[in-house]
């Protein structure tokens, strides 16, 4: 078993359903403080799941920096911030829906050739 950054503390074999779903063991879920969303990323030979914490902090800072650089403040800043943050959440939701459709075979995915053309 390959260990990336941390030592293995506990190991458990879990089932994968026909819809590619897994259940995080309650002991792991509680120990790591999982909520309703999980960060998932692929390494060379592993899938890593970890609790999603402060998922939109980086977007929040970028939105605020941009709006302040435009000279916004007070109520106008708050209004524009809420609007842009809502737009990001909508866009992420659309990306997730699209990924689900591709994964279920309801939609074709694009290839790098489609995006960048042939070299």
mmCIF file with all atom_site columns, N, CA, C and O in Angstrom, residues 9-54:
data_model
loop_
_atom_site.group_PDB
_atom_site.id
_atom_site.type_symbol
_atom_site.label_atom_id
_atom_site.label_alt_id
_atom_site.label_comp_id
_atom_site.label_asym_id
_atom_site.label_entity_id
_atom_site.label_seq_id
_atom_site.pdbx_PDB_ins_code
_atom_site.Cartn_x
_atom_site.Cartn_y
_atom_site.Cartn_z
_atom_site.occupancy
_atom_site.B_iso_or_equiv
_atom_site.pdbx_formal_charge
_atom_site.auth_seq_id
_atom_site.auth_comp_id
_atom_site.auth_asym_id
_atom_site.auth_atom_id
_atom_site.pdbx_PDB_model_num
ATOM 1   N N  . UNK A 1 9  ? -3.610  5.515  9.600   1.00 0.00 ? 9  UNK A N  1
ATOM 2   C CA . UNK A 1 9  ? -3.998  5.323  10.988  1.00 0.00 ? 9  UNK A CA 1
ATOM 3   C C  . UNK A 1 9  ? -4.957  4.146  11.092  1.00 0.00 ? 9  UNK A C  1
ATOM 4   O O  . UNK A 1 9  ? -4.866  3.329  11.987  1.00 0.00 ? 9  UNK A O  1
ATOM 5   N N  . UNK A 1 10 ? -5.884  4.081  10.158  1.00 0.00 ? 10 UNK A N  1
ATOM 6   C CA . UNK A 1 10 ? -6.862  3.011  10.149  1.00 0.00 ? 10 UNK A CA 1
ATOM 7   C C  . UNK A 1 10 ? -7.264  2.742  8.712   1.00 0.00 ? 10 UNK A C  1
ATOM 8   O O  . UNK A 1 10 ? -7.318  3.656  7.893   1.00 0.00 ? 10 UNK A O  1
ATOM 9   N N  . UNK A 1 11 ? -7.556  1.499  8.403   1.00 0.00 ? 11 UNK A N  1
ATOM 10  C CA . UNK A 1 11 ? -7.930  1.102  7.048   1.00 0.00 ? 11 UNK A CA 1
ATOM 11  C C  . UNK A 1 11 ? -9.242  0.349  7.105   1.00 0.00 ? 11 UNK A C  1
ATOM 12  O O  . UNK A 1 11 ? -9.481  -0.432 8.022   1.00 0.00 ? 11 UNK A O  1
ATOM 13  N N  . UNK A 1 12 ? -10.109 0.577  6.121   1.00 0.00 ? 12 UNK A N  1
ATOM 14  C CA . UNK A 1 12 ? -11.377 -0.133 6.051   1.00 0.00 ? 12 UNK A CA 1
ATOM 15  C C  . UNK A 1 12 ? -11.734 -0.329 4.583   1.00 0.00 ? 12 UNK A C  1
ATOM 16  O O  . UNK A 1 12 ? -11.588 0.580  3.781   1.00 0.00 ? 12 UNK A O  1
ATOM 17  N N  . UNK A 1 13 ? -12.195 -1.512 4.240   1.00 0.00 ? 13 UNK A N  1
ATOM 18  C CA . UNK A 1 13 ? -12.655 -1.807 2.887   1.00 0.00 ? 13 UNK A CA 1
ATOM 19  C C  . UNK A 1 13 ? -14.132 -1.418 2.823   1.00 0.00 ? 13 UNK A C  1
ATOM 20  O O  . UNK A 1 13 ? -14.915 -1.811 3.689   1.00 0.00 ? 13 UNK A O  1
ATOM 21  N N  . UNK A 1 14 ? -14.508 -0.635 1.801   1.00 0.00 ? 14 UNK A N  1
ATOM 22  C CA . UNK A 1 14 ? -15.905 -0.228 1.639   1.00 0.00 ? 14 UNK A CA 1
ATOM 23  C C  . UNK A 1 14 ? -16.385 -0.594 0.240   1.00 0.00 ? 14 UNK A C  1
ATOM 24  O O  . UNK A 1 14 ? -15.580 -0.744 -0.678  1.00 0.00 ? 14 UNK A O  1
ATOM 25  N N  . UNK A 1 15 ? -17.696 -0.745 0.092   1.00 0.00 ? 15 UNK A N  1
ATOM 26  C CA . UNK A 1 15 ? -18.288 -1.122 -1.193  1.00 0.00 ? 15 UNK A CA 1
ATOM 27  C C  . UNK A 1 15 ? -18.508 0.091  -2.079  1.00 0.00 ? 15 UNK A C  1
ATOM 28  O O  . UNK A 1 15 ? -18.725 1.196  -1.586  1.00 0.00 ? 15 UNK A O  1
ATOM 29  N N  . UNK A 1 16 ? -18.483 -0.130 -3.376  1.00 0.00 ? 16 UNK A N  1
ATOM 30  C CA . UNK A 1 16 ? -18.831 0.883  -4.360  1.00 0.00 ? 16 UNK A CA 1
ATOM 31  C C  . UNK A 1 16 ? -20.124 0.401  -5.016  1.00 0.00 ? 16 UNK A C  1
ATOM 32  O O  . UNK A 1 16 ? -20.198 -0.724 -5.503  1.00 0.00 ? 16 UNK A O  1
ATOM 33  N N  . UNK A 1 17 ? -21.170 1.266  -5.034  1.00 0.00 ? 17 UNK A N  1
ATOM 34  C CA . UNK A 1 17 ? -22.451 0.871  -5.615  1.00 0.00 ? 17 UNK A CA 1
ATOM 35  C C  . UNK A 1 17 ? -22.373 0.914  -7.138  1.00 0.00 ? 17 UNK A C  1
ATOM 36  O O  . UNK A 1 17 ? -21.388 1.395  -7.712  1.00 0.00 ? 17 UNK A O  1
ATOM 37  N N  . UNK A 1 18 ? -23.427 0.464  -7.782  1.00 0.00 ? 18 UNK A N  1
ATOM 38  C CA . UNK A 1 18 ? -23.506 0.512  -9.235  1.00 0.00 ? 18 UNK A CA 1
ATOM 39  C C  . UNK A 1 18 ? -23.464 1.927  -9.784  1.00 0.00 ? 18 UNK A C  1
ATOM 40  O O  . UNK A 1 18 ? -23.147 2.150  -10.952 1.00 0.00 ? 18 UNK A O  1
ATOM 41  N N  . UNK A 1 19 ? -23.799 2.913  -8.955  1.00 0.00 ? 19 UNK A N  1
ATOM 42  C CA . UNK A 1 19 ? -23.748 4.319  -9.369  1.00 0.00 ? 19 UNK A CA 1
ATOM 43  C C  . UNK A 1 19 ? -22.422 4.966  -8.960  1.00 0.00 ? 19 UNK A C  1
ATOM 44  O O  . UNK A 1 19 ? -22.310 6.176  -8.897  1.00 0.00 ? 19 UNK A O  1
ATOM 45  N N  . UNK A 1 20 ? -21.421 4.137  -8.648  1.00 0.00 ? 20 UNK A N  1
ATOM 46  C CA . UNK A 1 20 ? -20.089 4.594  -8.245  1.00 0.00 ? 20 UNK A CA 1
ATOM 47  C C  . UNK A 1 20 ? -20.106 5.371  -6.929  1.00 0.00 ? 20 UNK A C  1
ATOM 48  O O  . UNK A 1 20 ? -19.267 6.221  -6.683  1.00 0.00 ? 20 UNK A O  1
ATOM 49  N N  . UNK A 1 21 ? -21.051 5.086  -6.052  1.00 0.00 ? 21 UNK A N  1
ATOM 50  C CA . UNK A 1 21 ? -21.142 5.776  -4.771  1.00 0.00 ? 21 UNK A CA 1
ATOM 51  C C  . UNK A 1 21 ? -20.506 4.941  -3.673  1.00 0.00 ? 21 UNK A C  1
ATOM 52  O O  . UNK A 1 21 ? -20.533 3.718  -3.715  1.00 0.00 ? 21 UNK A O  1
ATOM 53  N N  . UNK A 1 22 ? -19.917 5.640  -2.703  1.00 0.00 ? 22 UNK A N  1
ATOM 54  C CA . UNK A 1 22 ? -19.342 4.973  -1.536  1.00 0.00 ? 22 UNK A CA 1
ATOM 55  C C  . UNK A 1 22 ? -19.908 5.631  -0.281  1.00 0.00 ? 22 UNK A C  1
ATOM 56  O O  . UNK A 1 22 ? -20.334 6.782  -0.315  1.00 0.00 ? 22 UNK A O  1
ATOM 57  N N  . UNK A 1 23 ? -19.914 4.889  0.807   1.00 0.00 ? 23 UNK A N  1
ATOM 58  C CA . UNK A 1 23 ? -20.337 5.425  2.100   1.00 0.00 ? 23 UNK A CA 1
ATOM 59  C C  . UNK A 1 23 ? -19.104 5.570  2.965   1.00 0.00 ? 23 UNK A C  1
ATOM 60  O O  . UNK A 1 23 ? -18.362 4.606  3.171   1.00 0.00 ? 23 UNK A O  1
ATOM 61  N N  . UNK A 1 24 ? -18.892 6.764  3.459   1.00 0.00 ? 24 UNK A N  1
ATOM 62  C CA . UNK A 1 24 ? -17.758 7.010  4.341   1.00 0.00 ? 24 UNK A CA 1
ATOM 63  C C  . UNK A 1 24 ? -18.105 6.412  5.704   1.00 0.00 ? 24 UNK A C  1
ATOM 64  O O  . UNK A 1 24 ? -19.154 6.737  6.263   1.00 0.00 ? 24 UNK A O  1
ATOM 65  N N  . UNK A 1 25 ? -17.262 5.544  6.235   1.00 0.00 ? 25 UNK A N  1
ATOM 66  C CA . UNK A 1 25 ? -17.553 4.965  7.552   1.00 0.00 ? 25 UNK A CA 1
ATOM 67  C C  . UNK A 1 25 ? -17.782 6.072  8.588   1.00 0.00 ? 25 UNK A C  1
ATOM 68  O O  . UNK A 1 25 ? -17.070 7.084  8.602   1.00 0.00 ? 25 UNK A O  1
ATOM 69  N N  . UNK A 1 26 ? -18.780 5.887  9.445   1.00 0.00 ? 26 UNK A N  1
ATOM 70  C CA . UNK A 1 26 ? -19.170 6.903  10.431  1.00 0.00 ? 26 UNK A CA 1
ATOM 71  C C  . UNK A 1 26 ? -17.985 7.346  11.291  1.00 0.00 ? 26 UNK A C  1
ATOM 72  O O  . UNK A 1 26 ? -17.812 8.537  11.544  1.00 0.00 ? 26 UNK A O  1
ATOM 73  N N  . UNK A 1 27 ? -17.159 6.408  11.695  1.00 0.00 ? 27 UNK A N  1
ATOM 74  C CA . UNK A 1 27 ? -16.006 6.745  12.535  1.00 0.00 ? 27 UNK A CA 1
ATOM 75  C C  . UNK A 1 27 ? -15.087 7.730  11.812  1.00 0.00 ? 27 UNK A C  1
ATOM 76  O O  . UNK A 1 27 ? -14.615 8.709  12.390  1.00 0.00 ? 27 UNK A O  1
ATOM 77  N N  . UNK A 1 28 ? -14.841 7.497  10.518  1.00 0.00 ? 28 UNK A N  1
ATOM 78  C CA . UNK A 1 28 ? -13.994 8.390  9.720   1.00 0.00 ? 28 UNK A CA 1
ATOM 79  C C  . UNK A 1 28 ? -14.696 9.737  9.526   1.00 0.00 ? 28 UNK A C  1
ATOM 80  O O  . UNK A 1 28 ? -14.086 10.798 9.634   1.00 0.00 ? 28 UNK A O  1
ATOM 81  N N  . UNK A 1 29 ? -15.983 9.668  9.199   1.00 0.00 ? 29 UNK A N  1
ATOM 82  C CA . UNK A 1 29 ? -16.801 10.861 8.936   1.00 0.00 ? 29 UNK A CA 1
ATOM 83  C C  . UNK A 1 29 ? -16.753 11.804 10.140  1.00 0.00 ? 29 UNK A C  1
ATOM 84  O O  . UNK A 1 29 ? -16.516 13.004 9.993   1.00 0.00 ? 29 UNK A O  1
ATOM 85  N N  . UNK A 1 30 ? -16.995 11.250 11.310  1.00 0.00 ? 30 UNK A N  1
ATOM 86  C CA . UNK A 1 30 ? -17.023 12.080 12.518  1.00 0.00 ? 30 UNK A CA 1
ATOM 87  C C  . UNK A 1 30 ? -15.631 12.576 12.907  1.00 0.00 ? 30 UNK A C  1
ATOM 88  O O  . UNK A 1 30 ? -15.461 13.732 13.273  1.00 0.00 ? 30 UNK A O  1
ATOM 89  N N  . UNK A 1 31 ? -14.639 11.703 12.818  1.00 0.00 ? 31 UNK A N  1
ATOM 90  C CA . UNK A 1 31 ? -13.281 12.085 13.215  1.00 0.00 ? 31 UNK A CA 1
ATOM 91  C C  . UNK A 1 31 ? -12.748 13.247 12.383  1.00 0.00 ? 31 UNK A C  1
ATOM 92  O O  . UNK A 1 31 ? -12.092 14.148 12.894  1.00 0.00 ? 31 UNK A O  1
ATOM 93  N N  . UNK A 1 32 ? -13.041 13.238 11.072  1.00 0.00 ? 32 UNK A N  1
ATOM 94  C CA . UNK A 1 32 ? -12.516 14.277 10.184  1.00 0.00 ? 32 UNK A CA 1
ATOM 95  C C  . UNK A 1 32 ? -13.456 15.468 10.016  1.00 0.00 ? 32 UNK A C  1
ATOM 96  O O  . UNK A 1 32 ? -13.096 16.456 9.381   1.00 0.00 ? 32 UNK A O  1
ATOM 97  N N  . UNK A 1 33 ? -14.664 15.377 10.560  1.00 0.00 ? 33 UNK A N  1
ATOM 98  C CA . UNK A 1 33 ? -15.591 16.512 10.504  1.00 0.00 ? 33 UNK A CA 1
ATOM 99  C C  . UNK A 1 33 ? -16.185 16.754 9.131   1.00 0.00 ? 33 UNK A C  1
ATOM 100 O O  . UNK A 1 33 ? -16.306 17.895 8.690   1.00 0.00 ? 33 UNK A O  1
ATOM 101 N N  . UNK A 1 34 ? -16.553 15.675 8.431   1.00 0.00 ? 34 UNK A N  1
ATOM 102 C CA . UNK A 1 34 ? -17.182 15.822 7.122   1.00 0.00 ? 34 UNK A CA 1
ATOM 103 C C  . UNK A 1 34 ? -18.528 16.527 7.266   1.00 0.00 ? 34 UNK A C  1
ATOM 104 O O  . UNK A 1 34 ? -19.213 16.375 8.266   1.00 0.00 ? 34 UNK A O  1
ATOM 105 N N  . UNK A 1 35 ? -18.891 17.285 6.231   1.00 0.00 ? 35 UNK A N  1
ATOM 106 C CA . UNK A 1 35 ? -20.188 17.935 6.157   1.00 0.00 ? 35 UNK A CA 1
ATOM 107 C C  . UNK A 1 35 ? -20.932 17.404 4.947   1.00 0.00 ? 35 UNK A C  1
ATOM 108 O O  . UNK A 1 35 ? -20.799 16.236 4.593   1.00 0.00 ? 35 UNK A O  1
ATOM 109 N N  . UNK A 1 36 ? -21.665 18.277 4.264   1.00 0.00 ? 36 UNK A N  1
ATOM 110 C CA . UNK A 1 36 ? -22.465 17.854 3.112   1.00 0.00 ? 36 UNK A CA 1
ATOM 111 C C  . UNK A 1 36 ? -21.655 17.777 1.822   1.00 0.00 ? 36 UNK A C  1
ATOM 112 O O  . UNK A 1 36 ? -22.104 17.214 0.841   1.00 0.00 ? 36 UNK A O  1
ATOM 113 N N  . UNK A 1 37 ? -20.467 18.375 1.801   1.00 0.00 ? 37 UNK A N  1
ATOM 114 C CA . UNK A 1 37 ? -19.641 18.348 0.603   1.00 0.00 ? 37 UNK A CA 1
ATOM 115 C C  . UNK A 1 37 ? -18.261 17.783 0.931   1.00 0.00 ? 37 UNK A C  1
ATOM 116 O O  . UNK A 1 37 ? -17.769 17.922 2.042   1.00 0.00 ? 37 UNK A O  1
ATOM 117 N N  . UNK A 1 38 ? -17.662 17.155 -0.075  1.00 0.00 ? 38 UNK A N  1
ATOM 118 C CA . UNK A 1 38 ? -16.363 16.519 0.077   1.00 0.00 ? 38 UNK A CA 1
ATOM 119 C C  . UNK A 1 38 ? -15.454 17.003 -1.043  1.00 0.00 ? 38 UNK A C  1
ATOM 120 O O  . UNK A 1 38 ? -15.891 17.151 -2.179  1.00 0.00 ? 38 UNK A O  1
ATOM 121 N N  . UNK A 1 39 ? -14.210 17.277 -0.710  1.00 0.00 ? 39 UNK A N  1
ATOM 122 C CA . UNK A 1 39 ? -13.221 17.587 -1.738  1.00 0.00 ? 39 UNK A CA 1
ATOM 123 C C  . UNK A 1 39 ? -12.651 16.264 -2.227  1.00 0.00 ? 39 UNK A C  1
ATOM 124 O O  . UNK A 1 39 ? -12.277 15.402 -1.432  1.00 0.00 ? 39 UNK A O  1
ATOM 125 N N  . UNK A 1 40 ? -12.613 16.080 -3.525  1.00 0.00 ? 40 UNK A N  1
ATOM 126 C CA . UNK A 1 40 ? -12.129 14.838 -4.115  1.00 0.00 ? 40 UNK A CA 1
ATOM 127 C C  . UNK A 1 40 ? -11.065 15.193 -5.137  1.00 0.00 ? 40 UNK A C  1
ATOM 128 O O  . UNK A 1 40 ? -11.274 16.068 -5.974  1.00 0.00 ? 40 UNK A O  1
ATOM 129 N N  . UNK A 1 41 ? -9.909  14.541 -5.056  1.00 0.00 ? 41 UNK A N  1
ATOM 130 C CA . UNK A 1 41 ? -8.903  14.788 -6.080  1.00 0.00 ? 41 UNK A CA 1
ATOM 131 C C  . UNK A 1 41 ? -8.166  13.504 -6.406  1.00 0.00 ? 41 UNK A C  1
ATOM 132 O O  . UNK A 1 41 ? -8.137  12.561 -5.625  1.00 0.00 ? 41 UNK A O  1
ATOM 133 N N  . UNK A 1 42 ? -7.609  13.486 -7.596  1.00 0.00 ? 42 UNK A N  1
ATOM 134 C CA . UNK A 1 42 ? -6.933  12.313 -8.127  1.00 0.00 ? 42 UNK A CA 1
ATOM 135 C C  . UNK A 1 42 ? -5.436  12.524 -8.074  1.00 0.00 ? 42 UNK A C  1
ATOM 136 O O  . UNK A 1 42 ? -4.934  13.562 -8.499  1.00 0.00 ? 42 UNK A O  1
ATOM 137 N N  . UNK A 1 43 ? -4.732  11.543 -7.529  1.00 0.00 ? 43 UNK A N  1
ATOM 138 C CA . UNK A 1 43 ? -3.275  11.549 -7.571  1.00 0.00 ? 43 UNK A CA 1
ATOM 139 C C  . UNK A 1 43 ? -2.875  10.522 -8.618  1.00 0.00 ? 43 UNK A C  1
ATOM 140 O O  . UNK A 1 43 ? -3.725  9.994  -9.331  1.00 0.00 ? 43 UNK A O  1
ATOM 141 N N  . UNK A 1 44 ? -1.609  10.212 -8.693  1.00 0.00 ? 44 UNK A N  1
ATOM 142 C CA . UNK A 1 44 ? -1.142  9.273  -9.704  1.00 0.00 ? 44 UNK A CA 1
ATOM 143 C C  . UNK A 1 44 ? -1.862  7.925  -9.614  1.00 0.00 ? 44 UNK A C  1
ATOM 144 O O  . UNK A 1 44 ? -2.213  7.334  -10.625 1.00 0.00 ? 44 UNK A O  1
ATOM 145 N N  . UNK A 1 45 ? -2.099  7.447  -8.397  1.00 0.00 ? 45 UNK A N  1
ATOM 146 C CA . UNK A 1 45 ? -2.722  6.126  -8.259  1.00 0.00 ? 45 UNK A CA 1
ATOM 147 C C  . UNK A 1 45 ? -3.765  6.044  -7.143  1.00 0.00 ? 45 UNK A C  1
ATOM 148 O O  . UNK A 1 45 ? -4.060  4.964  -6.650  1.00 0.00 ? 45 UNK A O  1
ATOM 149 N N  . UNK A 1 46 ? -4.318  7.174  -6.740  1.00 0.00 ? 46 UNK A N  1
ATOM 150 C CA . UNK A 1 46 ? -5.281  7.177  -5.640  1.00 0.00 ? 46 UNK A CA 1
ATOM 151 C C  . UNK A 1 46 ? -6.346  8.244  -5.854  1.00 0.00 ? 46 UNK A C  1
ATOM 152 O O  . UNK A 1 46 ? -6.128  9.230  -6.552  1.00 0.00 ? 46 UNK A O  1
ATOM 153 N N  . UNK A 1 47 ? -7.478  8.018  -5.223  1.00 0.00 ? 47 UNK A N  1
ATOM 154 C CA . UNK A 1 47 ? -8.510  9.050  -5.104  1.00 0.00 ? 47 UNK A CA 1
ATOM 155 C C  . UNK A 1 47 ? -8.505  9.457  -3.644  1.00 0.00 ? 47 UNK A C  1
ATOM 156 O O  . UNK A 1 47 ? -8.564  8.601  -2.759  1.00 0.00 ? 47 UNK A O  1
ATOM 157 N N  . UNK A 1 48 ? -8.436  10.746 -3.377  1.00 0.00 ? 48 UNK A N  1
ATOM 158 C CA . UNK A 1 48 ? -8.407  11.235 -2.006  1.00 0.00 ? 48 UNK A CA 1
ATOM 159 C C  . UNK A 1 48 ? -9.687  12.019 -1.758  1.00 0.00 ? 48 UNK A C  1
ATOM 160 O O  . UNK A 1 48 ? -10.062 12.889 -2.548  1.00 0.00 ? 48 UNK A O  1
ATOM 161 N N  . UNK A 1 49 ? -10.360 11.684 -0.668  1.00 0.00 ? 49 UNK A N  1
ATOM 162 C CA . UNK A 1 49 ? -11.552 12.409 -0.234  1.00 0.00 ? 49 UNK A CA 1
ATOM 163 C C  . UNK A 1 49 ? -11.210 13.087 1.078   1.00 0.00 ? 49 UNK A C  1
ATOM 164 O O  . UNK A 1 49 ? -10.633 12.460 1.965   1.00 0.00 ? 49 UNK A O  1
ATOM 165 N N  . UNK A 1 50 ? -11.574 14.357 1.201   1.00 0.00 ? 50 UNK A N  1
ATOM 166 C CA . UNK A 1 50 ? -11.367 15.015 2.484   1.00 0.00 ? 50 UNK A CA 1
ATOM 167 C C  . UNK A 1 50 ? -12.463 16.044 2.693   1.00 0.00 ? 50 UNK A C  1
ATOM 168 O O  . UNK A 1 50 ? -13.075 16.518 1.728   1.00 0.00 ? 50 UNK A O  1
ATOM 169 N N  . UNK A 1 51 ? -12.711 16.393 3.946   1.00 0.00 ? 51 UNK A N  1
ATOM 170 C CA . UNK A 1 51 ? -13.784 17.346 4.233   1.00 0.00 ? 51 UNK A CA 1
ATOM 171 C C  . UNK A 1 51 ? -13.537 18.660 3.511   1.00 0.00 ? 51 UNK A C  1
ATOM 172 O O  . UNK A 1 51 ? -12.398 19.112 3.411   1.00 0.00 ? 51 UNK A O  1
ATOM 173 N N  . UNK A 1 52 ? -14.591 19.225 2.987   1.00 0.00 ? 52 UNK A N  1
ATOM 174 C CA . UNK A 1 52 ? -14.489 20.519 2.323   1.00 0.00 ? 52 UNK A CA 1
ATOM 175 C C  . UNK A 1 52 ? -14.642 21.604 3.373   1.00 0.00 ? 52 UNK A C  1
ATOM 176 O O  . UNK A 1 52 ? -15.660 21.688 4.053   1.00 0.00 ? 52 UNK A O  1
ATOM 177 N N  . UNK A 1 53 ? -13.613 22.399 3.529   1.00 0.00 ? 53 UNK A N  1
ATOM 178 C CA . UNK A 1 53 ? -13.650 23.463 4.524   1.00 0.00 ? 53 UNK A CA 1
ATOM 179 C C  . UNK A 1 53 ? -13.408 24.796 3.836   1.00 0.00 ? 53 UNK A C  1
ATOM 180 O O  . UNK A 1 53 ? -12.522 24.913 2.997   1.00 0.00 ? 53 UNK A O  1
ATOM 181 N N  . UNK A 1 54 ? -14.212 25.767 4.187   1.00 0.00 ? 54 UNK A N  1
ATOM 182 C CA . UNK A 1 54 ? -14.068 27.114 3.624   1.00 0.00 ? 54 UNK A CA 1
ATOM 183 C C  . UNK A 1 54 ? -13.912 27.063 2.117   1.00 0.00 ? 54 UNK A C  1
ATOM 184 O O  . UNK A 1 54 ? -13.011 27.661 1.541   1.00 0.00 ? 54 UNK A O  1
#
